[in-house]
Amino acid sequence: MKINVGISAFMGFFIGIITCYFLWKKIIFKKYIKFLKKAVNKSEKIIKNANEKGEYIKRIKIIHAKKKFFELKSRYERNIFFKEKRIIEIENKIKAKENRLYKKIEIFYKKKNKLESNIHVYNYNIKILKKREEKIKNLYYKQIKILERLSNFSSKRAKNELFKTIIGNAKIQAQSHIQNIIEESQLIAKKEAKKIIIQAIQRLGIEPTVENSVSILNIESDDVKGRVIGREGRNIKALEKATGVEIIIDDTPEVILLSCFNPIRREIARLSLTKLVIDGRINPTKIEEIVSKTKKQIEEEIIEIGKKNIIDLGIHNIHPKLIKMIGKMKYRSSYGQNLLQHSREVANLASILSSELGLDTKLAKRAGFLHDIGKIPESEPELPHAILGMRWAEKYGENTIVCNAIGSHHDEIEMKTLISPIIQISDSISGSRPGIRKNSFESYSKRLKNLEDIALSFYGVNKAFAIKAGRELRVIVESNKINDEETFQLSYNITEKIKNEMTYPGQIKITVIRETRVIQIAR
């Protein structure tokens, strides 16, 4: 009974659920149908509104397109109008140019016809002239034959004789004219050059005598010689070893001779020996001590001398190595002339001459002061001192103008600036003044002989005399071999040969003398 009730309840519950489901489905379906109808109606309204709006936009776009079309059409028509107008103007200009061109063509053809008629006349005249020319040539040849027959000379021979005469006269006249021009220009140039050089030398104001390196030590008595020599010569050996100088003690009273090619060593030895003599204690230990101190003293003195001289001359920014070389110049001489004094003199001369010519005085003074720096080598060099000095100047950062002036002051290299010949001239002035240098008699006599030999090598020279210490050469020619006009050419040729083959300080004057003597004896 209980089981039937449970089944019945369950069946009732199940049937209730099914009934509820169908009822819910029916209600929901109705709502869905209503919602669907509303959605369809709404979509239809949206579509209708969209179609209306699309039609409106379409009409607006059509209106804008028509407006744009009319604007473009009017603009195009306006451009077409202006282009047609421009084309019409160009056509009018072309027509005007064509008309002018046609007129020019007409004028050209008129001139052409006129020219052709003139050409015919010209050709006719040429034919007449050719005929006349042939007649004149025939007459000319007939006259030449008559002249050859009368003079017994052929035309070629007469031409050659005439050419020889004309060329000879022209050469003589040209040489005379050239000589006059050379003499006139030399006279003007010499006056100006002498004026500048004399002013420079006067403003320089340096004495012509200079001091030489000292190599002789004077002592109070000959007793000192024994102490310098020492027992078994140990003192003198120690001194020679320490200084590198040969000490010569002979019979000459109160004199000790110091011999060495290095002037600085010789000066160290002189000062050391002087200090030892004053001190009185001469032994190997004291010698080494004094020589060592003297070397340091000389090195310091060399640097101070270099600095003092560049300050005195107003030269700045010189490398310390070059300053040391400048100081060493004090102990070096050339032909008896002190090198430092010579370099200062050249620097001042170069500065004065460059100022007269409007050049850079500072560079000229610098180049003049350093021009002989190559004469202070540490060892025996294979290069000339000018080239060596130029290389040192380049190495230590000197200006290219200064380097060229140093290297070219003896013509080892080409001069590239105007300062270079000024340094060469200043060096010659300083080295060639009377009494400034000691030239050996052998080189002096050799130079005089070379001068005379050059003059005697020319045709017609009878005698030649080198006078005034080689500053003038007088040449006597034979009057029957050289005439007055040819003496000008001879003097020029001798001058050029001396310039090319000889090296000499200053200048040499060449005087050619031609003399004709006629001697008659009345009896």
Short mmCIF file of C-alpha atoms in Angstrom, two decimals:
data_model
loop_
_atom_site.label_atom_id
_atom_site.label_comp_id
_atom_site.label_asym_id
_atom_site.label_seq_id
_atom_site.Cartn_x
_atom_site.Cartn_y
_atom_site.Cartn_z
CA MET A 1 0.00 0.00 0.00
CA LYS A 2 2.82 2.28 0.95
CA ILE A 3 4.67 1.43 -2.28
CA ASN A 4 1.67 2.39 -4.41
CA VAL A 5 1.38 5.72 -2.60
CA GLY A 6 5.10 6.50 -3.29
CA ILE A 7 4.74 5.57 -6.92
CA SER A 8 1.66 7.66 -7.23
CA ALA A 9 3.42 10.61 -5.62
CA PHE A 10 6.40 10.25 -7.90
CA MET A 11 4.18 9.99 -10.97
CA GLY A 12 2.30 13.04 -9.84
CA PHE A 13 5.52 14.95 -9.36
CA PHE A 14 6.78 13.91 -12.76
CA ILE A 15 3.56 14.85 -14.47
CA GLY A 16 3.67 18.23 -12.67
CA ILE A 17 7.11 18.87 -13.91
CA ILE A 18 6.20 18.04 -17.49
CA THR A 19 3.12 20.19 -17.27
CA CYS A 20 5.18 23.11 -15.91
CA TYR A 21 7.72 22.68 -18.71
CA PHE A 22 5.11 22.86 -21.45
CA LEU A 23 3.45 25.83 -19.81
CA TRP A 24 6.84 27.64 -19.48
CA LYS A 25 7.72 26.82 -23.10
CA LYS A 26 4.43 28.20 -24.32
CA ILE A 27 4.84 31.44 -22.38
CA ILE A 28 8.45 31.87 -23.46
CA PHE A 29 7.57 31.15 -27.10
CA LYS A 30 4.90 33.84 -27.03
CA LYS A 31 7.35 36.35 -25.60
CA TYR A 32 9.92 35.36 -28.26
CA ILE A 33 7.34 35.81 -31.01
CA LYS A 34 6.54 39.31 -29.65
CA PHE A 35 10.24 40.20 -29.36
CA LEU A 36 10.88 38.95 -32.90
CA LYS A 37 8.03 41.05 -34.27
CA LYS A 38 9.37 44.11 -32.42
CA ALA A 39 12.92 43.45 -33.78
CA VAL A 40 11.59 43.08 -37.33
CA ASN A 41 9.63 46.30 -37.02
CA LYS A 42 12.64 48.11 -35.57
CA SER A 43 14.97 46.78 -38.31
CA GLU A 44 12.49 47.84 -40.94
CA LYS A 45 12.42 51.34 -39.43
CA ILE A 46 16.27 51.43 -39.32
CA ILE A 47 16.47 50.25 -42.94
CA LYS A 48 13.89 52.83 -43.94
CA ASN A 49 15.78 55.61 -42.11
CA ALA A 50 19.08 54.42 -43.63
CA ASN A 51 17.62 54.42 -47.11
CA GLU A 52 16.24 57.92 -46.59
CA LYS A 53 19.56 59.14 -45.22
CA GLY A 54 21.47 57.46 -48.08
CA GLU A 55 19.21 59.14 -50.60
CA TYR A 56 19.85 62.49 -48.91
CA ILE A 57 23.64 61.98 -48.87
CA LYS A 58 23.49 60.81 -52.49
CA ARG A 59 21.68 64.00 -53.50
CA ILE A 60 24.17 66.12 -51.55
CA LYS A 61 27.16 64.34 -53.20
CA ILE A 62 25.58 64.76 -56.64
CA ILE A 63 25.12 68.49 -55.97
CA HIS A 64 28.77 68.85 -54.80
CA ALA A 65 30.02 66.86 -57.79
CA LYS A 66 28.06 69.05 -60.19
CA LYS A 67 29.41 72.16 -58.45
CA LYS A 68 33.01 70.86 -58.66
CA PHE A 69 32.48 69.93 -62.29
CA PHE A 70 31.29 73.41 -63.16
CA GLU A 71 34.24 74.96 -61.29
CA LEU A 72 36.76 72.75 -63.11
CA LYS A 73 35.01 73.40 -66.39
CA SER A 74 35.14 77.17 -65.92
CA ARG A 75 38.81 77.00 -64.83
CA TYR A 76 39.70 74.81 -67.81
CA GLU A 77 37.85 77.14 -70.20
CA ARG A 78 39.68 80.12 -68.64
CA ASN A 79 43.10 78.37 -69.07
CA ILE A 80 42.22 77.45 -72.63
CA PHE A 81 41.30 81.08 -73.28
CA PHE A 82 44.61 82.41 -71.91
CA LYS A 83 46.64 79.74 -73.76
CA GLU A 84 44.89 80.56 -77.01
CA LYS A 85 45.55 84.22 -76.39
CA ARG A 86 49.23 83.46 -75.67
CA ILE A 87 49.47 81.30 -78.80
CA ILE A 88 47.99 84.14 -80.86
CA GLU A 89 50.58 86.58 -79.41
CA ILE A 90 53.43 84.13 -80.14
CA GLU A 91 52.15 83.61 -83.68
CA ASN A 92 52.08 87.40 -84.18
CA LYS A 93 55.68 87.68 -82.91
CA ILE A 94 56.80 84.83 -85.17
CA LYS A 95 55.11 86.50 -88.14
CA ALA A 96 56.90 89.77 -87.29
CA LYS A 97 60.25 87.95 -87.03
CA GLU A 98 59.56 86.16 -90.32
CA ASN A 99 58.89 89.50 -91.98
CA ARG A 100 62.15 90.94 -90.63
CA LEU A 101 64.00 87.78 -91.68
CA TYR A 102 62.60 88.00 -95.18
CA LYS A 103 63.78 91.61 -95.39
CA LYS A 104 67.28 90.57 -94.21
CA ILE A 105 67.35 87.73 -96.76
CA GLU A 106 66.45 90.22 -99.50
CA ILE A 107 69.26 92.55 -98.33
CA PHE A 108 71.67 89.59 -98.17
CA TYR A 109 70.89 88.51 -101.72
CA LYS A 110 71.36 92.08 -102.92
CA LYS A 111 74.77 92.24 -101.21
CA LYS A 112 75.65 88.81 -102.56
CA ASN A 113 74.89 89.85 -106.11
CA LYS A 114 76.90 93.03 -105.61
CA LEU A 115 79.81 91.04 -104.11
CA GLU A 116 79.80 88.55 -106.97
CA SER A 117 80.05 91.39 -109.43
CA ASN A 118 82.94 92.85 -107.38
CA ILE A 119 84.65 89.42 -107.33
CA HIS A 120 84.56 89.30 -111.09
CA VAL A 121 86.17 92.73 -111.21
CA TYR A 122 88.73 91.66 -108.56
CA ASN A 123 89.67 88.52 -110.51
CA TYR A 124 90.11 90.60 -113.62
CA ASN A 125 92.38 93.01 -111.70
CA ILE A 126 94.41 90.08 -110.29
CA LYS A 127 95.07 88.77 -113.75
CA ILE A 128 96.31 92.19 -114.81
CA LEU A 129 98.50 92.45 -111.66
CA LYS A 130 100.00 89.00 -112.27
CA LYS A 131 100.95 89.99 -115.76
CA ARG A 132 102.56 93.20 -114.47
CA GLU A 133 104.32 91.21 -111.73
CA GLU A 134 105.83 88.85 -114.30
CA LYS A 135 107.05 91.83 -116.31
CA ILE A 136 108.64 93.38 -113.15
CA LYS A 137 110.33 90.07 -112.26
CA ASN A 138 111.77 89.79 -115.73
CA LEU A 139 113.08 93.35 -115.48
CA TYR A 140 114.48 92.58 -111.99
CA TYR A 141 116.37 89.49 -113.18
CA LYS A 142 117.69 91.43 -116.20
CA GLN A 143 118.97 94.19 -113.88
CA ILE A 144 120.64 91.61 -111.57
CA LYS A 145 122.39 90.01 -114.52
CA ILE A 146 123.58 93.43 -115.72
CA LEU A 147 124.86 94.27 -112.20
CA GLU A 148 126.62 90.89 -111.87
CA ARG A 149 128.26 91.41 -115.25
CA LEU A 150 129.39 94.95 -114.36
CA SER A 151 130.62 94.09 -110.79
CA ASN A 152 132.02 90.61 -111.52
CA PHE A 153 130.12 89.38 -108.37
CA SER A 154 127.41 86.75 -108.24
CA SER A 155 124.18 87.63 -106.38
CA LYS A 156 124.81 84.94 -103.72
CA ARG A 157 128.32 86.19 -103.06
CA ALA A 158 127.09 89.80 -102.81
CA LYS A 159 124.37 88.71 -100.36
CA ASN A 160 126.89 86.86 -98.17
CA GLU A 161 129.24 89.85 -98.12
CA LEU A 162 126.37 92.17 -97.29
CA PHE A 163 125.12 89.89 -94.50
CA LYS A 164 128.61 89.65 -92.99
CA THR A 165 128.99 93.42 -93.00
CA ILE A 166 125.53 94.05 -91.53
CA ILE A 167 125.91 91.33 -88.86
CA GLY A 168 129.36 92.61 -87.85
CA ASN A 169 128.13 96.19 -87.55
CA ALA A 170 125.02 95.03 -85.67
CA LYS A 171 127.09 93.01 -83.18
CA ILE A 172 129.39 95.95 -82.47
CA GLN A 173 126.45 98.36 -82.08
CA ALA A 174 124.54 95.88 -79.91
CA GLN A 175 127.57 95.25 -77.67
CA SER A 176 128.11 98.97 -77.29
CA HIS A 177 124.42 99.53 -76.55
CA ILE A 178 124.30 96.62 -74.08
CA GLN A 179 127.45 97.86 -72.36
CA ASN A 180 125.93 101.32 -71.97
CA ILE A 181 122.76 99.85 -70.47
CA ILE A 182 124.74 97.56 -68.14
CA GLU A 183 126.98 100.43 -67.01
CA GLU A 184 124.01 102.72 -66.41
CA SER A 185 122.04 100.09 -64.47
CA GLN A 186 125.12 99.03 -62.52
CA LEU A 187 125.85 102.65 -61.65
CA ILE A 188 122.34 103.17 -60.25
CA ALA A 189 122.30 99.78 -58.50
CA LYS A 190 125.78 100.30 -57.04
CA LYS A 191 124.84 103.71 -55.67
CA GLU A 192 121.72 102.36 -53.94
CA ALA A 193 123.45 99.17 -52.73
CA LYS A 194 126.46 101.08 -51.42
CA LYS A 195 124.18 103.54 -49.69
CA ILE A 196 122.23 100.76 -47.91
CA ILE A 197 125.33 98.73 -47.02
CA ILE A 198 127.29 101.77 -45.76
CA GLN A 199 124.35 102.84 -43.62
CA ALA A 200 124.05 99.30 -42.24
CA ILE A 201 127.77 99.10 -41.42
CA GLN A 202 127.74 102.58 -39.84
CA ARG A 203 124.73 101.71 -37.69
CA LEU A 204 126.31 98.42 -36.64
CA GLY A 205 129.29 100.01 -34.91
CA ILE A 206 131.31 96.85 -34.11
CA GLU A 207 135.06 97.04 -33.83
CA PRO A 208 136.98 95.39 -36.70
CA THR A 209 139.22 93.42 -34.34
CA VAL A 210 137.93 90.39 -32.47
CA GLU A 211 139.38 88.16 -29.78
CA ASN A 212 140.71 84.71 -30.60
CA SER A 213 140.61 81.49 -28.60
CA VAL A 214 143.41 81.42 -26.01
CA SER A 215 145.83 78.47 -26.04
CA ILE A 216 148.79 79.90 -24.08
CA LEU A 217 149.07 80.04 -20.26
CA ASN A 218 151.41 82.60 -18.78
CA ILE A 219 153.02 81.67 -15.43
CA GLU A 220 154.95 83.72 -12.91
CA SER A 221 158.11 81.60 -12.88
CA ASP A 222 159.57 78.45 -14.38
CA ASP A 223 159.37 76.71 -10.99
CA VAL A 224 155.70 76.14 -11.66
CA LYS A 225 156.59 73.97 -14.65
CA GLY A 226 158.23 71.38 -12.41
CA ARG A 227 155.20 71.17 -10.13
CA VAL A 228 152.88 70.85 -13.16
CA ILE A 229 155.00 67.98 -14.52
CA GLY A 230 155.18 66.23 -11.14
CA ARG A 231 157.24 63.23 -10.08
CA GLU A 232 157.95 61.08 -13.15
CA GLY A 233 155.39 63.20 -15.07
CA ARG A 234 152.37 61.89 -13.17
CA ASN A 235 150.73 65.32 -12.77
CA ILE A 236 150.96 66.28 -16.41
CA LYS A 237 149.72 62.82 -17.47
CA ALA A 238 146.75 63.06 -15.12
CA LEU A 239 145.98 66.54 -16.42
CA GLU A 240 146.18 65.46 -20.08
CA LYS A 241 144.00 62.41 -19.37
CA ALA A 242 141.35 64.43 -17.50
CA THR A 243 141.12 67.28 -20.04
CA GLY A 244 142.01 65.56 -23.33
CA VAL A 245 144.47 68.36 -24.10
CA GLU A 246 148.17 68.02 -24.92
CA ILE A 247 150.23 70.16 -22.55
CA ILE A 248 153.54 71.28 -24.02
CA ILE A 249 156.21 72.53 -21.59
CA ASP A 250 159.42 73.55 -23.34
CA ASP A 251 162.27 76.01 -22.84
CA THR A 252 160.12 79.05 -23.55
CA PRO A 253 160.26 81.10 -20.35
CA GLU A 254 157.08 81.58 -18.26
CA VAL A 255 154.82 79.97 -20.89
CA ILE A 256 152.88 76.70 -20.99
CA LEU A 257 151.32 75.76 -24.36
CA LEU A 258 147.96 73.97 -24.52
CA SER A 259 147.34 72.12 -27.78
CA CYS A 260 143.95 70.70 -28.78
CA PHE A 261 141.60 70.99 -31.76
CA ASN A 262 138.61 71.29 -29.41
CA PRO A 263 138.55 74.90 -28.09
CA ILE A 264 136.25 74.06 -25.17
CA ARG A 265 138.61 71.37 -23.91
CA ARG A 266 141.48 73.80 -24.31
CA GLU A 267 139.59 76.41 -22.24
CA ILE A 268 138.78 73.82 -19.53
CA ALA A 269 142.45 72.87 -19.38
CA ARG A 270 143.55 76.54 -19.19
CA LEU A 271 141.15 77.39 -16.36
CA SER A 272 141.91 74.17 -14.48
CA LEU A 273 145.65 74.72 -14.75
CA THR A 274 145.26 78.34 -13.62
CA LYS A 275 143.30 77.24 -10.54
CA LEU A 276 145.86 74.54 -9.73
CA VAL A 277 148.75 77.01 -9.99
CA ILE A 278 146.93 79.48 -7.73
CA ASP A 279 146.01 76.75 -5.24
CA GLY A 280 149.55 75.32 -5.23
CA ARG A 281 148.45 71.76 -4.47
CA ILE A 282 149.04 69.89 -7.72
CA ASN A 283 148.44 66.14 -7.55
CA PRO A 284 146.32 63.63 -9.53
CA THR A 285 143.44 63.68 -7.02
CA LYS A 286 143.29 67.48 -6.91
CA ILE A 287 143.59 67.63 -10.72
CA GLU A 288 140.52 65.38 -11.18
CA GLU A 289 138.56 67.44 -8.66
CA ILE A 290 139.46 70.80 -10.23
CA VAL A 291 138.88 69.58 -13.81
CA SER A 292 135.45 68.15 -12.86
CA LYS A 293 134.40 71.44 -11.24
CA THR A 294 135.73 73.44 -14.20
CA LYS A 295 133.77 71.31 -16.67
CA LYS A 296 130.54 71.99 -14.80
CA GLN A 297 131.44 75.68 -14.60
CA ILE A 298 132.10 75.85 -18.37
CA GLU A 299 128.84 74.02 -19.18
CA GLU A 300 126.86 76.45 -17.02
CA GLU A 301 128.77 79.37 -18.53
CA ILE A 302 128.02 78.12 -22.09
CA ILE A 303 124.27 78.05 -21.37
CA GLU A 304 124.40 81.49 -19.73
CA ILE A 305 126.33 82.92 -22.70
CA GLY A 306 123.74 81.49 -25.10
CA LYS A 307 120.81 82.91 -23.09
CA LYS A 308 122.48 86.30 -22.67
CA ASN A 309 123.13 86.66 -26.39
CA ILE A 310 119.60 85.72 -27.52
CA ILE A 311 118.19 88.15 -24.93
CA ASP A 312 120.55 90.91 -26.13
CA LEU A 313 119.44 90.36 -29.75
CA GLY A 314 115.74 90.05 -28.89
CA ILE A 315 115.40 86.49 -30.22
CA HIS A 316 112.84 84.23 -28.54
CA ASN A 317 111.67 80.59 -28.50
CA ILE A 318 115.01 78.94 -29.34
CA HIS A 319 115.44 75.26 -28.50
CA PRO A 320 117.72 74.58 -25.46
CA LYS A 321 120.06 72.51 -27.67
CA LEU A 322 120.57 75.49 -29.98
CA ILE A 323 121.13 77.78 -26.97
CA LYS A 324 123.93 75.47 -25.84
CA MET A 325 125.48 75.54 -29.33
CA ILE A 326 125.31 79.34 -29.35
CA GLY A 327 127.22 79.43 -26.08
CA LYS A 328 129.91 77.15 -27.55
CA MET A 329 130.46 79.69 -30.35
CA LYS A 330 132.40 81.85 -27.91
CA TYR A 331 135.21 79.26 -27.87
CA ARG A 332 135.29 78.76 -31.66
CA SER A 333 137.11 80.92 -34.21
CA SER A 334 137.14 80.92 -38.00
CA TYR A 335 140.21 82.34 -39.77
CA GLY A 336 141.04 84.13 -36.51
CA GLN A 337 137.53 85.65 -36.21
CA ASN A 338 135.51 84.75 -33.10
CA LEU A 339 132.42 82.82 -34.24
CA LEU A 340 130.01 84.27 -31.66
CA GLN A 341 131.09 87.83 -32.42
CA HIS A 342 130.79 87.10 -36.15
CA SER A 343 127.27 85.63 -35.74
CA ARG A 344 126.10 88.65 -33.71
CA GLU A 345 127.50 90.97 -36.36
CA VAL A 346 125.79 89.06 -39.19
CA ALA A 347 122.49 89.10 -37.25
CA ASN A 348 122.61 92.88 -36.79
CA LEU A 349 123.67 93.50 -40.40
CA ALA A 350 120.87 91.24 -41.71
CA SER A 351 118.32 93.02 -39.52
CA ILE A 352 119.38 96.46 -40.79
CA LEU A 353 119.49 95.42 -44.46
CA SER A 354 116.09 93.67 -44.26
CA SER A 355 114.52 96.73 -42.64
CA GLU A 356 115.86 98.89 -45.50
CA LEU A 357 114.23 96.49 -47.99
CA GLY A 358 110.95 96.17 -46.07
CA LEU A 359 111.41 92.50 -45.07
CA ASP A 360 110.86 90.66 -41.79
CA THR A 361 113.69 91.91 -39.54
CA LYS A 362 113.06 89.33 -36.80
CA LEU A 363 113.43 86.37 -39.16
CA ALA A 364 116.50 87.97 -40.79
CA LYS A 365 118.17 88.52 -37.40
CA ARG A 366 117.34 84.98 -36.30
CA ALA A 367 118.73 83.45 -39.53
CA GLY A 368 121.86 85.63 -39.36
CA PHE A 369 122.57 84.63 -35.76
CA LEU A 370 122.14 80.89 -36.47
CA HIS A 371 123.77 80.80 -39.94
CA ASP A 372 127.08 79.28 -38.70
CA ILE A 373 125.56 76.92 -36.12
CA GLY A 374 126.86 73.98 -38.16
CA LYS A 375 130.44 74.90 -37.18
CA ILE A 376 129.83 73.49 -33.67
CA PRO A 377 129.70 69.74 -34.35
CA GLU A 378 130.02 67.11 -31.62
CA SER A 379 132.19 65.01 -33.96
CA GLU A 380 133.85 65.45 -37.35
CA PRO A 381 130.90 65.71 -39.83
CA GLU A 382 130.97 64.70 -43.49
CA LEU A 383 128.51 67.46 -44.48
CA PRO A 384 129.35 71.15 -45.09
CA HIS A 385 128.63 73.32 -42.08
CA ALA A 386 125.78 75.16 -43.87
CA ILE A 387 123.88 71.93 -44.64
CA LEU A 388 124.58 70.55 -41.15
CA GLY A 389 123.33 73.78 -39.57
CA MET A 390 120.19 73.69 -41.74
CA ARG A 391 119.42 70.12 -40.64
CA TRP A 392 119.88 71.01 -36.98
CA ALA A 393 117.60 74.03 -37.39
CA GLU A 394 114.93 71.82 -39.03
CA LYS A 395 115.33 69.22 -36.26
CA TYR A 396 114.81 71.81 -33.51
CA GLY A 397 111.73 73.42 -35.07
CA GLU A 398 113.07 76.55 -36.77
CA ASN A 399 111.09 78.36 -39.49
CA THR A 400 111.55 77.10 -43.09
CA ILE A 401 112.75 80.59 -44.14
CA VAL A 402 115.47 80.49 -41.46
CA CYS A 403 116.46 76.93 -42.46
CA ASN A 404 116.76 77.89 -46.15
CA ALA A 405 118.87 80.97 -45.30
CA ILE A 406 121.24 78.83 -43.17
CA GLY A 407 121.61 76.12 -45.83
CA SER A 408 122.07 78.49 -48.78
CA HIS A 409 124.47 81.12 -47.41
CA HIS A 410 127.37 79.33 -49.19
CA ASP A 411 125.23 78.31 -52.23
CA GLU A 412 125.02 74.62 -51.23
CA ILE A 413 121.27 74.73 -51.91
CA GLU A 414 118.95 77.02 -53.88
CA MET A 415 117.83 80.29 -52.27
CA LYS A 416 114.03 80.34 -52.00
CA THR A 417 113.39 83.61 -50.11
CA LEU A 418 114.70 87.18 -50.16
CA ILE A 419 116.17 86.78 -46.67
CA SER A 420 118.64 84.12 -47.91
CA PRO A 421 120.76 86.48 -50.10
CA ILE A 422 120.67 89.07 -47.29
CA ILE A 423 122.28 86.52 -44.93
CA GLN A 424 124.88 85.68 -47.58
CA ILE A 425 125.69 89.39 -48.11
CA SER A 426 125.89 90.06 -44.36
CA ASP A 427 128.21 87.07 -43.90
CA SER A 428 130.47 88.37 -46.71
CA ILE A 429 130.54 91.88 -45.22
CA SER A 430 131.41 90.57 -41.77
CA GLY A 431 134.06 88.15 -43.03
CA SER A 432 135.72 90.35 -45.67
CA ARG A 433 136.30 93.61 -43.80
CA PRO A 434 140.00 94.55 -43.51
CA GLY A 435 141.75 93.03 -40.52
CA ILE A 436 138.83 90.81 -39.52
CA ARG A 437 140.24 87.46 -40.67
CA LYS A 438 143.62 85.82 -41.09
CA ASN A 439 143.94 84.32 -44.54
CA SER A 440 146.87 82.07 -45.28
CA PHE A 441 149.47 83.39 -47.73
CA GLU A 442 149.23 80.22 -49.79
CA SER A 443 145.46 80.54 -50.47
CA TYR A 444 145.87 84.29 -51.06
CA SER A 445 148.63 83.87 -53.69
CA LYS A 446 146.74 81.00 -55.31
CA ARG A 447 143.64 83.17 -55.75
CA LEU A 448 145.69 85.96 -57.35
CA LYS A 449 147.29 83.50 -59.77
CA ASN A 450 143.91 82.01 -60.72
CA LEU A 451 142.60 85.48 -61.51
CA GLU A 452 145.53 86.23 -63.81
CA ASP A 453 145.30 82.81 -65.51
CA ILE A 454 141.59 83.31 -66.29
CA ALA A 455 142.32 86.65 -67.97
CA LEU A 456 145.29 85.26 -69.95
CA SER A 457 143.14 82.40 -71.30
CA PHE A 458 141.25 84.81 -73.63
CA TYR A 459 142.38 85.67 -77.16
CA GLY A 460 144.18 88.99 -77.54
CA VAL A 461 145.17 89.40 -73.87
CA ASN A 462 148.82 90.37 -73.50
CA LYS A 463 149.21 90.79 -69.73
CA ALA A 464 147.05 90.50 -66.61
CA PHE A 465 147.71 91.86 -63.11
CA ALA A 466 145.72 91.07 -59.94
CA ILE A 467 146.08 94.09 -57.62
CA LYS A 468 144.54 95.50 -54.42
CA ALA A 469 144.69 92.13 -52.65
CA GLY A 470 142.74 90.48 -55.45
CA ARG A 471 139.96 93.08 -55.46
CA GLU A 472 140.85 94.35 -58.93
CA LEU A 473 142.07 92.68 -62.12
CA ARG A 474 143.73 94.79 -64.81
CA VAL A 475 143.92 93.26 -68.26
CA ILE A 476 146.13 94.69 -71.03
CA VAL A 477 145.16 93.63 -74.57
CA GLU A 478 147.00 93.83 -77.89
CA SER A 479 145.62 96.72 -79.91
CA ASN A 480 146.18 95.01 -83.28
CA LYS A 481 144.04 91.99 -82.26
CA ILE A 482 141.13 93.59 -80.36
CA ASN A 483 139.41 96.89 -81.21
CA ASP A 484 137.71 99.30 -78.82
CA GLU A 485 134.24 97.79 -79.28
CA GLU A 486 135.48 94.25 -78.59
CA THR A 487 137.00 95.29 -75.25
CA PHE A 488 133.47 95.61 -73.81
CA GLN A 489 132.65 92.02 -74.74
CA LEU A 490 136.02 90.81 -73.40
CA SER A 491 135.45 92.43 -69.99
CA TYR A 492 132.00 90.83 -69.82
CA ASN A 493 133.36 87.38 -70.74
CA ILE A 494 136.14 87.58 -68.13
CA THR A 495 133.62 88.64 -65.46
CA GLU A 496 131.31 85.71 -66.24
CA LYS A 497 134.18 83.19 -66.17
CA ILE A 498 135.41 84.47 -62.79
CA LYS A 499 131.88 84.20 -61.38
CA ASN A 500 131.49 80.62 -62.62
CA GLU A 501 134.94 79.23 -61.77
CA MET A 502 136.10 81.02 -58.60
CA THR A 503 134.98 81.50 -55.01
CA TYR A 504 135.95 84.86 -53.51
CA PRO A 505 134.75 87.26 -50.80
CA GLY A 506 133.24 90.61 -51.77
CA GLN A 507 133.62 91.74 -55.38
CA ILE A 508 136.33 91.95 -58.06
CA LYS A 509 136.68 94.87 -60.46
CA ILE A 510 137.82 93.99 -64.00
CA THR A 511 139.55 96.75 -65.99
CA VAL A 512 140.46 96.10 -69.67
CA ILE A 513 143.11 98.47 -71.10
CA ARG A 514 143.76 98.90 -74.83
CA GLU A 515 146.49 101.30 -75.88
CA THR A 516 147.77 102.25 -79.34
CA ARG A 517 151.23 103.83 -79.46
CA VAL A 518 152.62 105.44 -82.59
CA ILE A 519 156.34 106.30 -82.37
CA GLN A 520 158.20 108.23 -85.03
CA ILE A 521 161.80 109.43 -84.90
CA ALA A 522 162.81 112.67 -86.58
CA ARG A 523 166.46 112.78 -87.68
#
